Amino acid sequence: MNLPPDKMKLLSQYDNEKKWELICDQERFQVKNPPSAYIQKLKSYLDTGAFSGKFKRRAQESTQILRELEISLRTNYIGWVQEFLNEENKGLDVLVDYLAFAQCSVTRKALRNSRIVSQKDDVHVCIMCLRAIMNYQVTAGDGTLVMNHPACVNEITLSLNNKNPRTKALVLELLAAVCLVRGGHDIILAAFDNFKEVCGEKNRFEKLMEYFRNEDCNIDFMVACMQFINIVVHSVENMNFRVFLQYEFTQLGLDDYLEKLRYSESDKLQVQIQAYLDNIFDVGALLEDTETKNAVLEHVEDLQEEVGQLAEKLQDAENESMAKVAELEKQLCQSRREVEALRARTTGNEQVWALKLIKMCFFSFPDFPSPSTSPVPPPAPEIPPAPPLPFTKDSSSLVPSSSQEEAPPLPPPAPPLPGTSVPPPAPPLPVSGTTAPPPPPPPPLLLCCSLKAVKIKKPIQTKFRMPIFNWVALKPNQINGTVFNELNDEKVLQELDMNDFEEQFKTRAQGQARELPALKAKASQKKAPSKVMLIECNRAKNLAITLRKAGLSIDGICKAIQVYDLQSLSLDFLELLMRFIPTEYELTVIRKYEKEQRPLDELSDEDQFMIKFSKIPRLAERMNIMTFLGNFGDTVQLLLPQLNSIIAASMSLKASTKLRQILEIVLAFGNYLNSSKRGAAYGFRLQSLDALLDMKSTDRKQTLLHYIVRVIQEKYSDLTNFANDLHFLEKAAAVSLDSVLQDVRGLQKGMELTRKEFMRQDDSAVLKDFLKANTEVMEKLQADGKTAQEAYESTVEYFGENPKTTPPTMFFPTFVRFVKAYKKAEEDIQLWKKQEAAAKSPTHKAKRQQMDLISELKKKQLVKEPLIYEEKDGAIEDIITALKTVPFTARTGKRSSRLFCDASFNEESPL
């Protein structure tokens, strides 16, 4: 056997029976005969002149020769097969000719002898030889040798007339596989057309259906037949052709016969029947679905229209709500200013009342010595000091009460208003009777606050080395008047257990456009026409197009402009006409033309219009006023919601106590991380809120924001709905306040221009009615613009930012992103909790196995696409094996030269 030493050692360990079996196998697979030997023997059987009394013996020999040839074609090396099929031997032609002879397709003279051959297995084995050849990538011309042979597939198809059900099943399996390769479906249909002519069928596939009905005792044949019908009908790309083939079998009674087979006990047959029914193309159902779809589309259009109407109503309601909120916020600001003014007056009144009370004490006690004349009394025994009395900074001296009598107690001062601080008590009056210089007046309250020393924060020493939180910290002198002046992050750290935070966020062990130059716009210089004409040619064409849109005569247009008639002239037309206000050059040409007293009839309509147009007094001002009048209402409706959104968003941010507490918690965690390395921070820039998502825990599973959200849920649950306090942030984030205020100023200039024009032309009813109706609207718009600017600047400064360098499009989106990230973190935490609970449940393991199975099936569907038949040896064999494993499923997508087998067996087969 010529085995290597290691294989010899392994063979010696087998028993004698196993050794003998291996030797027999070795002899069976050795190349015994060259291809020419088999070809010569088959040709001798085909030689009709050679038939004699020895025919029966030769028929038996032919079956054995075909079996050996089939084994050689399957097992020998590719060179042997190529030699068998080359031009010299033409083994394929010999096999096809022998198959034609063996299945009674010869002349009537040889009919008796061919019946003897057909009783043997020659047809079956011959088809298996052709099947073995089809598995090799042996080409001829532009395709495979077998597929291009003029009679090979036809003869295989004619083998369905063989009486052996096993042979017919083999033929159908092979034909089904050929259907699934490029160009194979057309070849199979042509073969059945040939079958129809040879066998005298009235309809194609008639004999096939007859065998299908009659061979009900052979399940393997019925399975192969049902599989072939499914593939030949549903493996075509054209849907109309598929319906045609489907109807062809329906006419032959397939549907009725399948109804009878519903109760078959064969699972394999039921699988193939169900695969056909699943692939069936029901035109009636599709038509019904189309009608239903049209009705659904109409309903969708109605719903979309309804949604559009609801969206408009929602927008109107939202604008109305913004206006109400902005108005309430303005009233709140006015009330606060009034409270501050009242508080200032109350403080002054208290000081005056205290001075009057001191004077009353002097008059009530006549023996009380005058502070300017009384001598110095002798030292008196110590007595408790009198309660301190308030004083005024205008008094030159303070007079104490008598040492023997006690002054009646003063009434308590009025309680301070909410949000104010109580002033410190005045120093006690001196008890001696000597004249003493008055104490210095107390500093104002605001001065005290501004000079208040900022408490120095000590660095926090952590047990582990913590990562650096990349925020932008504020210095102590930058937090005066901001929200951070009201925060106490040290108190937050005292309330929290930071050991868990350190465990989760400690650091791991460490080995430790060129700016393009600005393009300069060059003003196009218009050259004066070489000949005298009123309007340049292109300008005249554009003016003619514009005048046609008005639908009025030249005189009608000019008259409407003089009386500000916006009913006759549309706003779009006026904006186009603004471009044709005469230039200085055109006015000069017009004057020159009129000075020459030349007739106007010689001019075109555009030139005549330009002459009359230029004679309207204050033409530019009138045109500007008319466009202003037409645009005023829409502009106001556009600007008011934007101003209201700025007011509402700004004031809601500043008034939210929950937001302040969340910023306090962020400040505490930031200082805990950074203070030992960078020193303690007293505040931070708002852009630092985005950095909460960048800081990852040690296991990289959560961010700092996730941890803060978890702390808030556990320790400060009342803060979780802080976003409800913030109104219209997204709308305010889209507003360019500078542009809006510029538009408001533009409207104010237009209003002033309109007012001046009305003073010159006070008989204009249009201007009078406009000013009467819109003066208050303009004043309100100006007030809202001022309020929006003040509210926004105050809020930006309150959060430690610079309003000059921080527009609303930069300020509000910071909070929008923070709110969205906060809600996303809440969802993540909720999901993690559910996953942890599910992992602990006993059914989790079974569900996990099911999910793994589904994932594996998806992977199998995503494996490489099956190759076409011509590209790989063994493709036909693999298709046949695969179809026995999984029934064929039709694809509605385009078939592009690929096998149509189900993707689930692609990974297991070498296709």
PDB file of C-alpha atoms in Angstrom, residues 3 85 153 201 239 256 279 328 332 369 373 387 400 453 490 608 621 671 717 800 814 857 870:
ATOM      1  CA  LEU A   3       2.245   3.840   3.408  1.00  0.00           C
ATOM      2  CA  LEU A  85     -14.099  13.833 -22.124  1.00  0.00           C
ATOM      3  CA  VAL A 153     -30.272  17.070 -20.829  1.00  0.00           C
ATOM      4  CA  GLU A 201     -48.080  14.985 -24.912  1.00  0.00           C
ATOM      5  CA  MET A 239     -43.201  37.206 -11.629  1.00  0.00           C
ATOM      6  CA  ASP A 256     -56.613  19.406  -6.467  1.00  0.00           C
ATOM      7  CA  ASN A 279     -43.991  30.026  -2.565  1.00  0.00           C
ATOM      8  CA  LEU A 328     -45.893  86.574  33.762  1.00  0.00           C
ATOM      9  CA  LEU A 332     -42.580  88.985  38.284  1.00  0.00           C
ATOM     10  CA  PRO A 369     -28.170 115.195  81.842  1.00  0.00           C
ATOM     11  CA  THR A 373     -23.033 120.218  79.844  1.00  0.00           C
ATOM     12  CA  PRO A 387     -29.490  96.837  74.959  1.00  0.00           C
ATOM     13  CA  PRO A 400     -26.958 107.129  76.804  1.00  0.00           C
ATOM     14  CA  ALA A 453     -14.195  87.150  52.089  1.00  0.00           C
ATOM     15  CA  GLU A 490     -18.719  70.789  50.811  1.00  0.00           C
ATOM     16  CA  GLN A 608     -42.459 105.047 -20.832  1.00  0.00           C
ATOM     17  CA  GLU A 621     -39.231 106.451   0.418  1.00  0.00           C
ATOM     18  CA  ASN A 671     -13.733  69.149  43.306  1.00  0.00           C
ATOM     19  CA  SER A 717     -35.055  62.045  44.519  1.00  0.00           C
ATOM     20  CA  GLY A 800     -20.898  82.780  35.114  1.00  0.00           C
ATOM     21  CA  THR A 814     -25.713  73.458  26.605  1.00  0.00           C
ATOM     22  CA  LEU A 857     -29.017  31.371  12.494  1.00  0.00           C
ATOM     23  CA  GLU A 870     -19.567  26.939 -13.460  1.00  0.00           C
TER      24      GLU A 870
END
